[in-house]
GROMACS .gro file of C-alpha atoms in nm:
model
  338
    1UNK     CA    1   0.175   0.420   0.549
    2UNK     CA    2   0.462   0.642   0.510
    3UNK     CA    3   0.794   0.408   0.452
    4UNK     CA    4   1.145   0.503   0.455
    5UNK     CA    5   1.340   0.449   0.157
    6UNK     CA    6   1.682   0.557   0.323
    7UNK     CA    7   1.946   0.300   0.377
    8UNK     CA    8   2.081   0.501   0.650
    9UNK     CA    9   2.089   0.315   1.023
   10UNK     CA   10   2.117  -0.023   0.812
   11UNK     CA   11   2.469  -0.051   1.008
   12UNK     CA   12   2.275  -0.172   1.314
   13UNK     CA   13   2.042  -0.382   1.130
   14UNK     CA   14   2.329  -0.520   0.942
   15UNK     CA   15   2.508  -0.630   1.311
   16UNK     CA   16   2.155  -0.767   1.386
   17UNK     CA   17   2.133  -0.983   1.044
   18UNK     CA   18   2.488  -1.124   1.093
   19UNK     CA   19   2.354  -1.365   1.351
   20UNK     CA   20   2.080  -1.480   1.118
   21UNK     CA   21   2.336  -1.547   0.850
   22UNK     CA   22   2.499  -1.808   1.068
   23UNK     CA   23   2.169  -1.968   1.129
   24UNK     CA   24   2.065  -2.002   0.779
   25UNK     CA   25   2.395  -2.043   0.611
   26UNK     CA   26   2.365  -2.439   0.691
   27UNK     CA   27   2.016  -2.488   0.570
   28UNK     CA   28   1.869  -2.738   0.316
   29UNK     CA   29   1.498  -2.775   0.365
   30UNK     CA   30   1.479  -2.741   0.674
   31UNK     CA   31   1.560  -2.454   0.915
   32UNK     CA   32   1.720  -2.618   1.266
   33UNK     CA   33   1.988  -2.516   1.517
   34UNK     CA   34   2.330  -2.564   1.427
   35UNK     CA   35   2.585  -2.717   1.650
   36UNK     CA   36   2.838  -2.508   1.848
   37UNK     CA   37   3.138  -2.645   1.606
   38UNK     CA   38   3.027  -2.531   1.269
   39UNK     CA   39   3.307  -2.402   1.090
   40UNK     CA   40   3.398  -2.021   1.103
   41UNK     CA   41   3.352  -1.837   0.832
   42UNK     CA   42   3.394  -1.483   0.671
   43UNK     CA   43   3.099  -1.258   0.661
   44UNK     CA   44   3.112  -0.946   0.417
   45UNK     CA   45   2.871  -0.675   0.417
   46UNK     CA   46   2.996  -0.420   0.131
   47UNK     CA   47   2.666  -0.198   0.007
   48UNK     CA   48   2.840   0.041  -0.207
   49UNK     CA   49   2.740   0.335  -0.435
   50UNK     CA   50   2.879   0.513  -0.747
   51UNK     CA   51   3.003   0.878  -0.668
   52UNK     CA   52   3.047   0.846  -0.323
   53UNK     CA   53   3.372   0.918  -0.170
   54UNK     CA   54   3.273   0.719   0.166
   55UNK     CA   55   3.248   0.336   0.047
   56UNK     CA   56   3.307   0.064   0.317
   57UNK     CA   57   3.351  -0.281   0.359
   58UNK     CA   58   3.261  -0.460   0.664
   59UNK     CA   59   3.441  -0.789   0.743
   60UNK     CA   60   3.319  -1.045   1.046
   61UNK     CA   61   3.357  -1.392   1.158
   62UNK     CA   62   3.066  -1.589   1.230
   63UNK     CA   63   2.984  -1.704   1.551
   64UNK     CA   64   2.766  -1.926   1.738
   65UNK     CA   65   2.624  -1.645   2.025
   66UNK     CA   66   2.809  -1.321   1.853
   67UNK     CA   67   2.996  -1.217   1.581
   68UNK     CA   68   3.363  -1.092   1.537
   69UNK     CA   69   3.512  -0.819   1.359
   70UNK     CA   70   3.814  -0.892   1.150
   71UNK     CA   71   4.066  -0.594   1.171
   72UNK     CA   72   4.368  -0.786   1.043
   73UNK     CA   73   4.204  -0.872   0.691
   74UNK     CA   74   4.304  -0.812   0.365
   75UNK     CA   75   4.078  -0.704   0.054
   76UNK     CA   76   4.167  -0.678  -0.305
   77UNK     CA   77   3.941  -0.495  -0.514
   78UNK     CA   78   3.961  -0.571  -0.888
   79UNK     CA   79   3.779  -0.323  -1.171
   80UNK     CA   80   3.731  -0.495  -1.507
   81UNK     CA   81   3.997  -0.789  -1.428
   82UNK     CA   82   4.273  -0.543  -1.309
   83UNK     CA   83   4.348  -0.461  -0.958
   84UNK     CA   84   4.224  -0.109  -0.838
   85UNK     CA   85   4.364  -0.142  -0.486
   86UNK     CA   86   4.453  -0.383  -0.175
   87UNK     CA   87   4.248  -0.248   0.165
   88UNK     CA   88   4.330  -0.295   0.485
   89UNK     CA   89   4.147  -0.212   0.804
   90UNK     CA   90   4.082   0.141   0.940
   91UNK     CA   91   3.903   0.117   1.235
   92UNK     CA   92   3.611  -0.111   1.248
   93UNK     CA   93   3.590  -0.123   0.854
   94UNK     CA   94   3.773  -0.116   0.523
   95UNK     CA   95   3.740   0.204   0.309
   96UNK     CA   96   3.734   0.174  -0.073
   97UNK     CA   97   3.881   0.471  -0.275
   98UNK     CA   98   3.822   0.305  -0.620
   99UNK     CA   99   3.599   0.518  -0.833
  100UNK     CA  100   3.341   0.296  -1.024
  101UNK     CA  101   3.155   0.375  -1.346
  102UNK     CA  102   2.881   0.258  -1.583
  103UNK     CA  103   2.933  -0.107  -1.701
  104UNK     CA  104   3.225  -0.206  -1.487
  105UNK     CA  105   3.277  -0.544  -1.307
  106UNK     CA  106   3.407  -0.525  -0.998
  107UNK     CA  107   3.529  -0.851  -0.784
  108UNK     CA  108   3.658  -0.851  -0.449
  109UNK     CA  109   3.859  -1.097  -0.260
  110UNK     CA  110   3.884  -1.071   0.100
  111UNK     CA  111   4.108  -1.294   0.373
  112UNK     CA  112   4.223  -1.307   0.716
  113UNK     CA  113   4.460  -1.491   0.925
  114UNK     CA  114   4.731  -1.550   0.635
  115UNK     CA  115   4.485  -1.698   0.412
  116UNK     CA  116   4.297  -1.920   0.637
  117UNK     CA  117   3.943  -1.772   0.585
  118UNK     CA  118   3.891  -1.631   0.240
  119UNK     CA  119   3.557  -1.514   0.065
  120UNK     CA  120   3.489  -1.351  -0.249
  121UNK     CA  121   3.226  -1.189  -0.482
  122UNK     CA  122   3.149  -1.016  -0.801
  123UNK     CA  123   2.887  -0.785  -0.943
  124UNK     CA  124   2.848  -0.540  -1.238
  125UNK     CA  125   2.754  -0.150  -1.228
  126UNK     CA  126   2.392  -0.117  -1.447
  127UNK     CA  127   2.313   0.223  -1.603
  128UNK     CA  128   2.145   0.481  -1.415
  129UNK     CA  129   1.743   0.554  -1.456
  130UNK     CA  130   1.688   0.902  -1.681
  131UNK     CA  131   1.466   1.117  -1.487
  132UNK     CA  132   1.256   1.315  -1.792
  133UNK     CA  133   1.009   1.533  -1.557
  134UNK     CA  134   0.874   1.565  -1.252
  135UNK     CA  135   0.518   1.750  -1.212
  136UNK     CA  136   0.372   1.821  -0.872
  137UNK     CA  137   0.063   1.894  -0.756
  138UNK     CA  138  -0.125   1.913  -0.429
  139UNK     CA  139  -0.370   1.634  -0.311
  140UNK     CA  140  -0.569   1.510   0.008
  141UNK     CA  141  -0.544   1.178   0.098
  142UNK     CA  142  -0.752   0.989   0.359
  143UNK     CA  143  -0.590   0.851   0.667
  144UNK     CA  144  -0.707   0.504   0.730
  145UNK     CA  145  -0.561   0.492   1.073
  146UNK     CA  146  -0.720   0.800   1.183
  147UNK     CA  147  -1.075   0.833   1.270
  148UNK     CA  148  -1.255   1.201   1.425
  149UNK     CA  149  -1.640   1.167   1.560
  150UNK     CA  150  -1.689   0.874   1.339
  151UNK     CA  151  -1.576   1.053   1.026
  152UNK     CA  152  -1.204   0.958   0.824
  153UNK     CA  153  -0.945   1.221   0.866
  154UNK     CA  154  -0.789   1.347   0.543
  155UNK     CA  155  -0.450   1.495   0.546
  156UNK     CA  156  -0.262   1.729   0.254
  157UNK     CA  157  -0.007   1.579   0.073
  158UNK     CA  158   0.249   1.708  -0.204
  159UNK     CA  159   0.214   1.465  -0.497
  160UNK     CA  160   0.524   1.401  -0.722
  161UNK     CA  161   0.451   1.253  -1.061
  162UNK     CA  162   0.778   1.119  -1.189
  163UNK     CA  163   0.848   1.038  -1.582
  164UNK     CA  164   1.150   0.759  -1.568
  165UNK     CA  165   1.325   0.624  -1.889
  166UNK     CA  166   1.522   0.304  -1.881
  167UNK     CA  167   1.845   0.313  -2.108
  168UNK     CA  168   1.874   0.173  -2.416
  169UNK     CA  169   2.220   0.007  -2.357
  170UNK     CA  170   2.035  -0.147  -2.019
  171UNK     CA  171   1.864  -0.500  -2.029
  172UNK     CA  172   1.478  -0.470  -1.976
  173UNK     CA  173   1.494  -0.689  -1.672
  174UNK     CA  174   1.666  -0.461  -1.451
  175UNK     CA  175   1.622  -0.378  -1.043
  176UNK     CA  176   1.594  -0.020  -0.883
  177UNK     CA  177   1.550   0.151  -0.582
  178UNK     CA  178   1.419   0.503  -0.481
  179UNK     CA  179   1.510   0.737  -0.204
  180UNK     CA  180   1.331   1.086  -0.117
  181UNK     CA  181   1.498   1.298   0.144
  182UNK     CA  182   1.315   1.598   0.254
  183UNK     CA  183   1.513   1.915   0.442
  184UNK     CA  184   1.246   2.209   0.611
  185UNK     CA  185   1.397   2.512   0.700
  186UNK     CA  186   1.177   2.697   0.929
  187UNK     CA  187   1.254   3.057   1.074
  188UNK     CA  188   1.071   3.192   1.319
  189UNK     CA  189   1.124   3.465   1.639
  190UNK     CA  190   1.220   3.291   1.956
  191UNK     CA  191   1.353   3.501   2.218
  192UNK     CA  192   1.356   3.832   2.024
  193UNK     CA  193   1.604   3.660   1.771
  194UNK     CA  194   1.562   3.468   1.422
  195UNK     CA  195   1.576   3.098   1.486
  196UNK     CA  196   1.647   2.864   1.227
  197UNK     CA  197   1.522   2.479   1.264
  198UNK     CA  198   1.628   2.237   1.035
  199UNK     CA  199   1.416   1.902   1.018
  200UNK     CA  200   1.498   1.585   0.814
  201UNK     CA  201   1.274   1.279   0.696
  202UNK     CA  202   1.310   1.012   0.465
  203UNK     CA  203   0.925   0.927   0.486
  204UNK     CA  204   0.697   0.915   0.158
  205UNK     CA  205   0.364   0.758   0.068
  206UNK     CA  206   0.387   0.494  -0.217
  207UNK     CA  207   0.098   0.295  -0.181
  208UNK     CA  208  -0.075   0.436  -0.511
  209UNK     CA  209   0.212   0.317  -0.751
  210UNK     CA  210   0.208  -0.004  -0.950
  211UNK     CA  211   0.585  -0.054  -0.946
  212UNK     CA  212   0.669   0.026  -0.599
  213UNK     CA  213   0.389  -0.229  -0.432
  214UNK     CA  214   0.469  -0.456  -0.701
  215UNK     CA  215   0.190  -0.442  -0.901
  216UNK     CA  216  -0.052  -0.412  -0.598
  217UNK     CA  217  -0.122  -0.028  -0.578
  218UNK     CA  218  -0.366   0.029  -0.307
  219UNK     CA  219  -0.295  -0.322  -0.140
  220UNK     CA  220  -0.110  -0.173   0.133
  221UNK     CA  221  -0.424   0.020   0.278
  222UNK     CA  222  -0.480  -0.190   0.632
  223UNK     CA  223  -0.807  -0.210   0.708
  224UNK     CA  224  -0.867  -0.519   0.922
  225UNK     CA  225  -0.701  -0.860   0.993
  226UNK     CA  226  -0.532  -1.035   0.657
  227UNK     CA  227  -0.473  -1.388   0.622
  228UNK     CA  228  -0.151  -1.320   0.386
  229UNK     CA  229   0.114  -1.138   0.581
  230UNK     CA  230   0.192  -0.782   0.408
  231UNK     CA  231   0.495  -0.671   0.259
  232UNK     CA  232   0.600  -0.341   0.346
  233UNK     CA  233   0.854  -0.172   0.082
  234UNK     CA  234   1.079  -0.019   0.314
  235UNK     CA  235   1.347   0.050   0.065
  236UNK     CA  236   1.162   0.169  -0.234
  237UNK     CA  237   1.276  -0.151  -0.435
  238UNK     CA  238   1.082  -0.153  -0.786
  239UNK     CA  239   1.171  -0.360  -1.121
  240UNK     CA  240   1.155  -0.270  -1.468
  241UNK     CA  241   0.890  -0.493  -1.566
  242UNK     CA  242   0.637  -0.234  -1.499
  243UNK     CA  243   0.799  -0.004  -1.772
  244UNK     CA  244   0.640   0.016  -2.129
  245UNK     CA  245   0.856   0.092  -2.402
  246UNK     CA  246   1.137   0.115  -2.124
  247UNK     CA  247   0.919   0.406  -1.968
  248UNK     CA  248   0.739   0.432  -1.665
  249UNK     CA  249   0.557   0.706  -1.497
  250UNK     CA  250   0.585   0.694  -1.092
  251UNK     CA  251   0.343   0.850  -0.846
  252UNK     CA  252   0.435   0.918  -0.489
  253UNK     CA  253   0.291   1.143  -0.232
  254UNK     CA  254   0.491   1.359   0.035
  255UNK     CA  255   0.276   1.453   0.386
  256UNK     CA  256   0.305   1.818   0.444
  257UNK     CA  257   0.354   1.752   0.813
  258UNK     CA  258   0.305   2.055   1.012
  259UNK     CA  259   0.573   1.914   1.294
  260UNK     CA  260   0.798   2.004   0.996
  261UNK     CA  261   0.692   2.313   0.862
  262UNK     CA  262   0.652   2.480   1.198
  263UNK     CA  263   0.279   2.687   1.080
  264UNK     CA  264   0.427   2.950   1.336
  265UNK     CA  265   0.732   3.064   1.147
  266UNK     CA  266   0.797   3.372   0.913
  267UNK     CA  267   0.946   3.163   0.640
  268UNK     CA  268   0.972   2.827   0.541
  269UNK     CA  269   1.147   2.634   0.257
  270UNK     CA  270   1.120   2.257   0.160
  271UNK     CA  271   1.434   2.115  -0.023
  272UNK     CA  272   1.333   1.748  -0.159
  273UNK     CA  273   1.572   1.515  -0.310
  274UNK     CA  274   1.490   1.222  -0.538
  275UNK     CA  275   1.749   0.966  -0.607
  276UNK     CA  276   1.677   0.645  -0.783
  277UNK     CA  277   1.946   0.373  -0.772
  278UNK     CA  278   2.027   0.118  -1.026
  279UNK     CA  279   2.079  -0.224  -0.843
  280UNK     CA  280   2.177  -0.551  -0.894
  281UNK     CA  281   1.941  -0.876  -0.891
  282UNK     CA  282   2.140  -0.974  -0.561
  283UNK     CA  283   2.088  -0.634  -0.373
  284UNK     CA  284   1.727  -0.628  -0.495
  285UNK     CA  285   1.664  -0.988  -0.352
  286UNK     CA  286   1.855  -0.888  -0.044
  287UNK     CA  287   1.680  -0.594   0.032
  288UNK     CA  288   1.370  -0.771  -0.014
  289UNK     CA  289   1.436  -1.028   0.223
  290UNK     CA  290   1.513  -0.748   0.489
  291UNK     CA  291   1.200  -0.567   0.446
  292UNK     CA  292   1.037  -0.916   0.540
  293UNK     CA  293   1.268  -0.970   0.823
  294UNK     CA  294   1.228  -0.572   0.981
  295UNK     CA  295   0.803  -0.680   0.998
  296UNK     CA  296   0.899  -1.074   1.135
  297UNK     CA  297   0.686  -1.118   1.417
  298UNK     CA  298   0.777  -1.497   1.553
  299UNK     CA  299   0.441  -1.482   1.760
  300UNK     CA  300   0.231  -1.434   1.440
  301UNK     CA  301   0.148  -1.735   1.276
  302UNK     CA  302   0.085  -1.607   0.937
  303UNK     CA  303   0.484  -1.455   0.941
  304UNK     CA  304   0.715  -1.707   0.732
  305UNK     CA  305   1.065  -1.703   0.899
  306UNK     CA  306   1.280  -1.443   0.633
  307UNK     CA  307   1.554  -1.632   0.420
  308UNK     CA  308   1.804  -1.390   0.381
  309UNK     CA  309   1.985  -1.416   0.022
  310UNK     CA  310   2.376  -1.468  -0.005
  311UNK     CA  311   2.619  -1.391  -0.314
  312UNK     CA  312   2.945  -1.436  -0.134
  313UNK     CA  313   3.133  -1.713  -0.251
  314UNK     CA  314   3.339  -1.911   0.048
  315UNK     CA  315   3.191  -1.692   0.334
  316UNK     CA  316   2.830  -1.539   0.390
  317UNK     CA  317   2.699  -1.190   0.312
  318UNK     CA  318   2.603  -0.937   0.047
  319UNK     CA  319   2.815  -0.728  -0.208
  320UNK     CA  320   2.659  -0.472  -0.460
  321UNK     CA  321   2.739  -0.106  -0.593
  322UNK     CA  322   2.452   0.089  -0.688
  323UNK     CA  323   2.456   0.365  -0.944
  324UNK     CA  324   2.273   0.697  -0.871
  325UNK     CA  325   2.081   0.993  -1.038
  326UNK     CA  326   1.935   1.267  -0.858
  327UNK     CA  327   1.657   1.555  -0.907
  328UNK     CA  328   1.617   1.804  -0.684
  329UNK     CA  329   1.291   2.060  -0.591
  330UNK     CA  330   1.239   2.342  -0.387
  331UNK     CA  331   0.920   2.458  -0.211
  332UNK     CA  332   0.950   2.824  -0.086
  333UNK     CA  333   0.692   2.982   0.171
  334UNK     CA  334   0.561   2.655   0.244
  335UNK     CA  335   0.407   2.783   0.569
  336UNK     CA  336   0.177   2.981   0.394
  337UNK     CA  337  -0.047   2.656   0.308
  338UNK     CA  338  -0.184   2.692   0.654
   0.00000   0.00000   0.00000
């Protein structure tokens, strides 16, 4: 029940999903096979962030059995109606140098083969959440997948109670994403010298939080076969509809995994980074569908075929810019708890 909230590694997922885009792009009421003469279109993958100096846009052509990278394309990027930059390919991507701010309306226009293929999209950058306070406590939670001697197993967790506030300038119906990064530094003696081990994980337990379970806390616990397909929140998605008076108290749990803490170490430290991203409705719908796609099992009759949303005009794909806020914690001598 520890789900990754990180988007790292999505590059490979994008590539796998590109073919899915091709299949779904001509859907009406039913899903069928496309003819091999389906018109070629531009695929745009552009999920970017504010305060990021490595934003990238990827362009591909649709294809019957595979997609093809576009290396001769041109992208014009506009901020609030003014041209900010003209972007050409660098290796297999298009680097974005523009700096984005809250409230900006950003538009991209992509073309290739002297304008034969065109695609465009537009998004608005929402205001970041405010992290008012973070309280921590140590708890013990049951592992519903493990039994020893006929008895349930309990694991130790660090519980974070995060007090959030939505800025007044933002509309009440807004979308967000959570990412939690943990880095463990463990010092221990090996071969007569001090050896440093560094481990990183993005896992956390969200099943007791109302917003992260979309109003169904505890529903993610699996104690048997279910007739309705469960939705796993791999990307930490939640909506402001669970806020009251623009405030919300979020609860997540971080497992104290001895594989990372190294109980034989002389010194161990854990650094925790909590990031909240304000995202567009298009990004929320896209990642929501991607979570279903990651769990899709064609042999399971209760699984519906996930339909991947598209916000690109003239082509297919996704364009969005997330606005982030970060809170950092440090836990020293965490090996002493064992």
